[in-house]
Amino acid sequence: MRSTRRIDPPATRRARATLAAVAALAIVAGAATTARAASMLDFDVWMRAIDRRSVDVQRHIDARRTDAAVADARELARLYGLMAAYFADDAHVADAVEMSRSGQALAAAIPGALAAQDYDGASRAAVDLAHACNDCHDVHKPFP
């Protein structure tokens, strides 16, 4: 019985290998772009949450609603941590990593100040945190 298997010439095999490599690269590039786009969407969500929470934490501190202020401060610290990681992936914005870490530290200081019933200290940290947003936005404008 005769074999029906066809032997491809070397040029055809190389062409198929090249096509497979190009397809694999396209998939990897597409996945990386999609991941970055998702991260940009996440970043936008984080920025909106930070904006809202930074106002809320100041209101809660002023009203002496310690539990609510602590919850907001902890969430702000978490969000700033996410932003620091986001910026760390983008080498040309190293100062934004430091600004994010500074914001995280300011937010993390609020629960301790409130635990010590240092409402003035907590309020200063919250106001400094709001100013830190403006300082970063002055350099890294979110919109062109």
Coordinates of N, CA and C in Angstrom, one line a residue:
M1 N 0.8 -1.2 0.0 CA 0.0 0.0 0.0 C 0.9 1.2 0.0
R2 N 0.5 2.2 -0.7 CA 1.2 3.4 -0.9 C 0.9 4.5 0.2
S3 N 1.9 5.2 0.7 CA 1.6 6.2 1.7 C 1.1 7.5 1.0
T4 N 0.1 8.1 1.7 CA -0.5 9.3 1.2 C 0.1 10.5 1.8
R5 N 1.1 10.3 2.6 CA 1.8 11.5 3.3 C 2.6 12.3 2.3
R6 N 2.4 13.5 2.3 CA 3.1 14.4 1.4 C 4.3 15.1 2.1
I7 N 5.3 15.1 1.4 CA 6.6 15.7 2.0 C 6.7 17.1 1.4
D8 N 6.7 18.1 2.4 CA 6.8 19.5 2.0 C 8.2 19.8 1.7
P9 N 8.4 20.7 0.7 CA 9.8 21.1 0.4 C 10.2 22.0 1.6
P10 N 11.5 22.2 1.8 CA 12.1 23.0 2.9 C 11.5 24.5 2.9
A11 N 11.3 25.1 1.8 CA 10.8 26.4 1.7 C 9.4 26.5 2.3
T12 N 8.6 25.5 2.0 CA 7.3 25.5 2.6 C 7.3 25.4 4.1
R13 N 8.2 24.5 4.6 CA 8.3 24.3 6.0 C 8.8 25.6 6.7
R14 N 9.7 26.3 6.1 CA 10.2 27.5 6.7 C 9.1 28.6 6.7
A15 N 8.3 28.6 5.6 CA 7.3 29.6 5.6 C 6.2 29.3 6.6
R16 N 5.9 28.0 6.8 CA 4.9 27.7 7.9 C 5.5 28.0 9.3
A17 N 6.7 27.7 9.5 CA 7.4 28.0 10.8 C 7.4 29.5 11.0
T18 N 7.7 30.3 10.0 CA 7.7 31.8 10.1 C 6.3 32.3 10.4
L19 N 5.3 31.7 9.7 CA 3.9 32.1 9.9 C 3.5 31.8 11.4
A20 N 3.8 30.6 11.8 CA 3.5 30.3 13.2 C 4.1 31.2 14.2
A21 N 5.4 31.6 14.0 CA 6.1 32.5 14.9 C 5.5 33.9 14.9
V22 N 5.1 34.3 13.7 CA 4.4 35.7 13.6 C 3.1 35.6 14.3
A23 N 2.4 34.5 14.1 CA 1.0 34.4 14.8 C 1.2 34.4 16.3
A24 N 2.2 33.7 16.8 CA 2.5 33.6 18.3 C 2.8 35.0 18.8
L25 N 3.7 35.7 18.1 CA 4.1 37.1 18.5 C 2.9 38.0 18.5
A26 N 2.0 37.9 17.5 CA 0.8 38.7 17.5 C -0.1 38.4 18.7
I27 N -0.2 37.2 19.0 CA -1.1 36.8 20.2 C -0.5 37.4 21.5
V28 N 0.9 37.2 21.7 CA 1.5 37.7 22.9 C 1.4 39.3 22.9
A29 N 1.6 39.9 21.8 CA 1.5 41.4 21.8 C 0.1 41.8 22.0
G30 N -0.9 41.1 21.5 CA -2.3 41.5 21.7 C -2.6 41.3 23.2
A31 N -2.1 40.2 23.8 CA -2.4 40.0 25.2 C -1.8 41.0 26.1
A32 N -0.5 41.4 25.8 CA 0.1 42.5 26.5 C -0.6 43.8 26.4
T33 N -1.1 44.2 25.2 CA -1.8 45.4 25.0 C -3.2 45.3 25.7
T34 N -3.8 44.2 25.7 CA -5.1 44.0 26.4 C -4.9 44.2 27.9
A35 N -3.8 43.6 28.4 CA -3.5 43.6 29.9 C -3.3 45.1 30.3
R36 N -2.5 45.8 29.5 CA -2.2 47.2 29.8 C -3.5 48.1 29.7
A37 N -4.3 47.8 28.7 CA -5.6 48.5 28.6 C -6.5 48.3 29.8
A38 N -6.5 47.0 30.2 CA -7.3 46.7 31.4 C -6.7 47.5 32.6
S39 N -5.4 47.5 32.7 CA -4.8 48.2 33.8 C -5.1 49.7 33.8
M40 N -5.2 50.3 32.6 CA -5.5 51.7 32.4 C -7.0 51.9 32.9
L41 N -7.8 51.0 32.6 CA -9.2 51.1 33.1 C -9.2 51.0 34.6
D42 N -8.5 50.0 35.1 CA -8.4 49.9 36.6 C -7.9 51.2 37.2
F43 N -6.8 51.8 36.6 CA -6.3 53.0 37.1 C -7.3 54.1 37.2
D44 N -8.1 54.2 36.1 CA -9.2 55.2 36.1 C -10.2 55.0 37.3
V45 N -10.5 53.7 37.5 CA -11.4 53.4 38.6 C -10.7 53.8 39.9
W46 N -9.5 53.5 40.1 CA -8.8 53.8 41.3 C -8.7 55.3 41.5
M47 N -8.5 56.1 40.5 CA -8.4 57.5 40.6 C -9.7 58.1 41.1
R48 N -10.8 57.6 40.5 CA -12.1 58.1 40.9 C -12.4 57.7 42.4
A49 N -12.0 56.5 42.8 CA -12.2 56.1 44.2 C -11.4 56.9 45.1
I50 N -10.2 57.2 44.7 CA -9.3 58.1 45.6 C -9.9 59.5 45.7
D51 N -10.4 60.0 44.6 CA -11.0 61.3 44.7 C -12.1 61.4 45.7
R52 N -13.0 60.4 45.6 CA -14.2 60.3 46.4 C -13.7 60.1 47.9
R53 N -12.9 59.1 48.1 CA -12.5 58.7 49.4 C -11.6 59.8 50.1
S54 N -10.9 60.6 49.4 CA -10.1 61.6 50.0 C -10.9 62.8 50.6
V55 N -12.1 63.0 49.9 CA -13.0 64.0 50.4 C -13.8 63.4 51.6
D56 N -14.2 62.1 51.5 CA -14.9 61.4 52.5 C -14.1 61.3 53.8
V57 N -12.8 61.0 53.7 CA -12.0 60.8 54.9 C -11.9 62.1 55.7
Q58 N -11.8 63.2 54.9 CA -11.7 64.5 55.6 C -13.0 64.9 56.3
R59 N -14.1 64.6 55.7 CA -15.5 64.8 56.3 C -15.6 63.9 57.6
H60 N -15.2 62.7 57.5 CA -15.4 61.8 58.6 C -14.5 62.2 59.8
I61 N -13.3 62.7 59.5 CA -12.4 63.1 60.5 C -13.0 64.4 61.2
D62 N -13.5 65.3 60.4 CA -14.1 66.5 60.9 C -15.3 66.2 61.8
A63 N -16.1 65.2 61.4 CA -17.3 64.8 62.2 C -17.0 63.9 63.3
R64 N -15.7 63.5 63.5 CA -15.3 62.6 64.5 C -15.9 61.2 64.3
R65 N -16.1 60.8 63.1 CA -16.6 59.4 62.7 C -15.4 58.6 62.5
T66 N -14.8 58.2 63.6 CA -13.5 57.5 63.5 C -13.5 56.2 62.7
D67 N -14.5 55.3 62.9 CA -14.6 54.1 62.2 C -14.7 54.3 60.7
A68 N -15.5 55.2 60.2 CA -15.6 55.5 58.8 C -14.3 56.1 58.3
A69 N -13.7 57.0 59.0 CA -12.5 57.6 58.6 C -11.3 56.6 58.5
V70 N -11.3 55.7 59.4 CA -10.3 54.6 59.3 C -10.5 53.7 58.1
A71 N -11.8 53.4 57.9 CA -12.1 52.5 56.7 C -11.7 53.2 55.4
D72 N -12.0 54.5 55.3 CA -11.6 55.3 54.1 C -10.1 55.4 54.0
A73 N -9.4 55.6 55.1 CA -7.9 55.7 55.1 C -7.3 54.4 54.6
R74 N -7.8 53.3 55.1 CA -7.2 52.0 54.8 C -7.4 51.7 53.3
E75 N -8.6 52.1 52.8 CA -8.9 51.9 51.4 C -8.0 52.8 50.5
L76 N -7.8 54.0 51.0 CA -6.9 55.0 50.3 C -5.5 54.4 50.2
A77 N -5.0 53.9 51.3 CA -3.7 53.3 51.4 C -3.6 52.1 50.4
R78 N -4.6 51.3 50.3 CA -4.6 50.2 49.4 C -4.6 50.7 47.9
L79 N -5.4 51.7 47.7 CA -5.4 52.2 46.3 C -4.1 52.9 45.9
Y80 N -3.5 53.6 46.8 CA -2.2 54.2 46.5 C -1.1 53.1 46.3
G81 N -1.3 52.0 47.0 CA -0.3 50.9 46.8 C -0.5 50.3 45.4
L82 N -1.8 50.2 44.9 CA -2.0 49.7 43.6 C -1.5 50.7 42.5
M83 N -1.6 52.0 42.8 CA -1.1 53.0 41.9 C 0.4 52.9 41.8
A84 N 1.1 52.7 42.9 CA 2.6 52.6 42.9 C 3.0 51.5 42.1
A85 N 2.3 50.3 42.2 CA 2.7 49.2 41.4 C 2.4 49.4 39.9
Y86 N 1.3 50.1 39.6 CA 1.0 50.5 38.2 C 2.1 51.3 37.6
F87 N 2.5 52.4 38.4 CA 3.5 53.2 37.8 C 4.9 52.6 37.8
A88 N 5.1 51.6 38.7 CA 6.4 50.9 38.6 C 6.6 50.2 37.3
D89 N 5.5 49.8 36.7 CA 5.6 49.1 35.4 C 5.9 50.0 34.3
D90 N 5.8 51.3 34.5 CA 6.0 52.3 33.5 C 7.3 53.1 33.8
A91 N 8.4 52.7 33.3 CA 9.7 53.2 33.8 C 9.8 54.8 33.7
H92 N 9.1 55.4 32.8 CA 9.4 56.8 32.6 C 8.6 57.7 33.6
V93 N 7.9 57.1 34.5 CA 7.2 57.9 35.5 C 7.6 57.4 37.0
A94 N 8.9 57.3 37.1 CA 9.5 56.9 38.4 C 9.0 57.9 39.6
D95 N 8.9 59.2 39.3 CA 8.5 60.1 40.3 C 7.1 59.8 40.7
A96 N 6.2 59.3 39.8 CA 4.9 59.0 40.2 C 4.8 57.8 41.1
V97 N 5.8 56.9 41.0 CA 5.9 55.8 42.0 C 6.1 56.4 43.4
E98 N 7.1 57.3 43.5 CA 7.4 57.9 44.8 C 6.2 58.7 45.3
M99 N 5.5 59.4 44.4 CA 4.4 60.2 44.8 C 3.3 59.3 45.3
S100 N 3.1 58.1 44.7 CA 2.1 57.2 45.1 C 2.4 56.6 46.5
R101 N 3.7 56.3 46.6 CA 4.1 55.7 47.9 C 4.0 56.7 49.0
S102 N 4.2 58.0 48.7 CA 4.1 59.0 49.7 C 2.6 59.2 50.1
G103 N 1.7 59.1 49.1 CA 0.3 59.1 49.4 C -0.2 57.9 50.2
Q104 N 0.4 56.8 49.9 CA 0.1 55.6 50.7 C 0.5 55.8 52.1
A105 N 1.7 56.3 52.4 CA 2.2 56.6 53.7 C 1.3 57.6 54.5
L106 N 0.8 58.6 53.8 CA 0.0 59.6 54.4 C -1.4 59.0 54.8
A107 N -1.9 58.2 53.9 CA -3.2 57.5 54.2 C -3.0 56.5 55.4
A108 N -1.9 55.8 55.4 CA -1.6 54.8 56.4 C -1.4 55.5 57.8
A109 N -1.0 56.8 57.8 CA -0.8 57.5 59.1 C -2.1 57.9 59.7
I110 N -3.2 58.0 59.0 CA -4.5 58.4 59.5 C -5.0 57.5 60.6
P111 N -5.1 56.2 60.4 CA -5.7 55.3 61.4 C -4.9 55.4 62.8
G112 N -3.6 55.5 62.7 CA -2.8 55.7 63.9 C -3.1 57.0 64.7
A113 N -3.2 58.0 63.9 CA -3.5 59.3 64.5 C -4.9 59.3 65.2
L114 N -5.9 58.7 64.5 CA -7.2 58.6 65.0 C -7.3 57.7 66.3
A115 N -6.5 56.6 66.2 CA -6.4 55.7 67.4 C -5.9 56.5 68.6
A116 N -5.0 57.4 68.4 CA -4.5 58.2 69.5 C -5.3 59.4 69.8
Q117 N -6.5 59.5 69.1 CA -7.4 60.6 69.2 C -6.7 62.0 68.8
D118 N -5.8 61.9 67.9 CA -5.1 63.0 67.3 C -5.9 63.4 66.1
Y119 N -7.0 64.1 66.2 CA -7.8 64.5 65.1 C -7.1 65.5 64.2
D120 N -6.4 66.4 64.9 CA -5.6 67.4 64.1 C -4.6 66.8 63.2
G121 N -3.9 65.8 63.8 CA -2.8 65.1 63.0 C -3.5 64.3 61.9
A122 N -4.6 63.6 62.1 CA -5.3 62.9 61.1 C -5.8 63.8 60.0
S123 N -6.3 65.0 60.4 CA -6.8 66.0 59.5 C -5.6 66.5 58.6
R124 N -4.5 66.8 59.2 CA -3.3 67.3 58.4 C -2.9 66.2 57.4
A125 N -2.9 65.0 57.8 CA -2.5 63.9 56.9 C -3.5 63.8 55.7
A126 N -4.8 64.0 56.0 CA -5.8 63.9 55.0 C -5.7 65.1 54.0
V127 N -5.4 66.3 54.5 CA -5.3 67.4 53.7 C -4.0 67.3 52.9
D128 N -2.9 66.9 53.5 CA -1.7 66.6 52.7 C -1.9 65.6 51.6
L129 N -2.7 64.6 51.9 CA -3.0 63.6 50.9 C -3.7 64.2 49.7
A130 N -4.7 65.1 50.0 CA -5.4 65.8 48.9 C -4.5 66.7 48.1
H131 N -3.5 67.4 48.8 CA -2.5 68.2 48.1 C -1.6 67.3 47.3
A132 N -1.3 66.1 47.7 CA -0.4 65.2 47.0 C -1.1 64.8 45.7
C133 N -2.4 64.7 45.7 CA -3.1 64.4 44.4 C -2.8 65.5 43.4
N134 N -3.0 66.8 43.9 CA -2.8 67.9 43.0 C -1.3 68.0 42.5
D135 N -0.4 67.7 43.4 CA 1.0 67.8 43.1 C 1.3 66.8 41.9
C136 N 0.8 65.6 42.0 CA 1.0 64.6 41.0 C 0.3 65.0 39.7
H137 N -0.9 65.5 39.8 CA -1.7 65.9 38.6 C -1.1 67.1 37.9
D138 N -0.4 67.9 38.6 CA 0.3 69.1 38.0 C 1.4 68.6 37.0
V139 N 2.1 67.5 37.4 CA 3.1 66.9 36.6 C 2.6 65.9 35.6
H140 N 1.7 65.0 36.0 CA 1.2 63.9 35.2 C -0.3 64.2 35.0
K141 N -0.6 65.1 34.2 CA -2.0 65.4 33.9 C -2.8 64.2 33.4
P142 N -3.9 63.8 34.0 CA -4.6 62.6 33.6 C -5.2 62.8 32.2
F143 N -5.4 64.0 31.7 CA -6.0 64.2 30.4 C -5.1 65.2 29.6
P144 N -4.9 64.9 28.3 CA -4.0 65.8 27.5 C -4.6 67.2 27.4

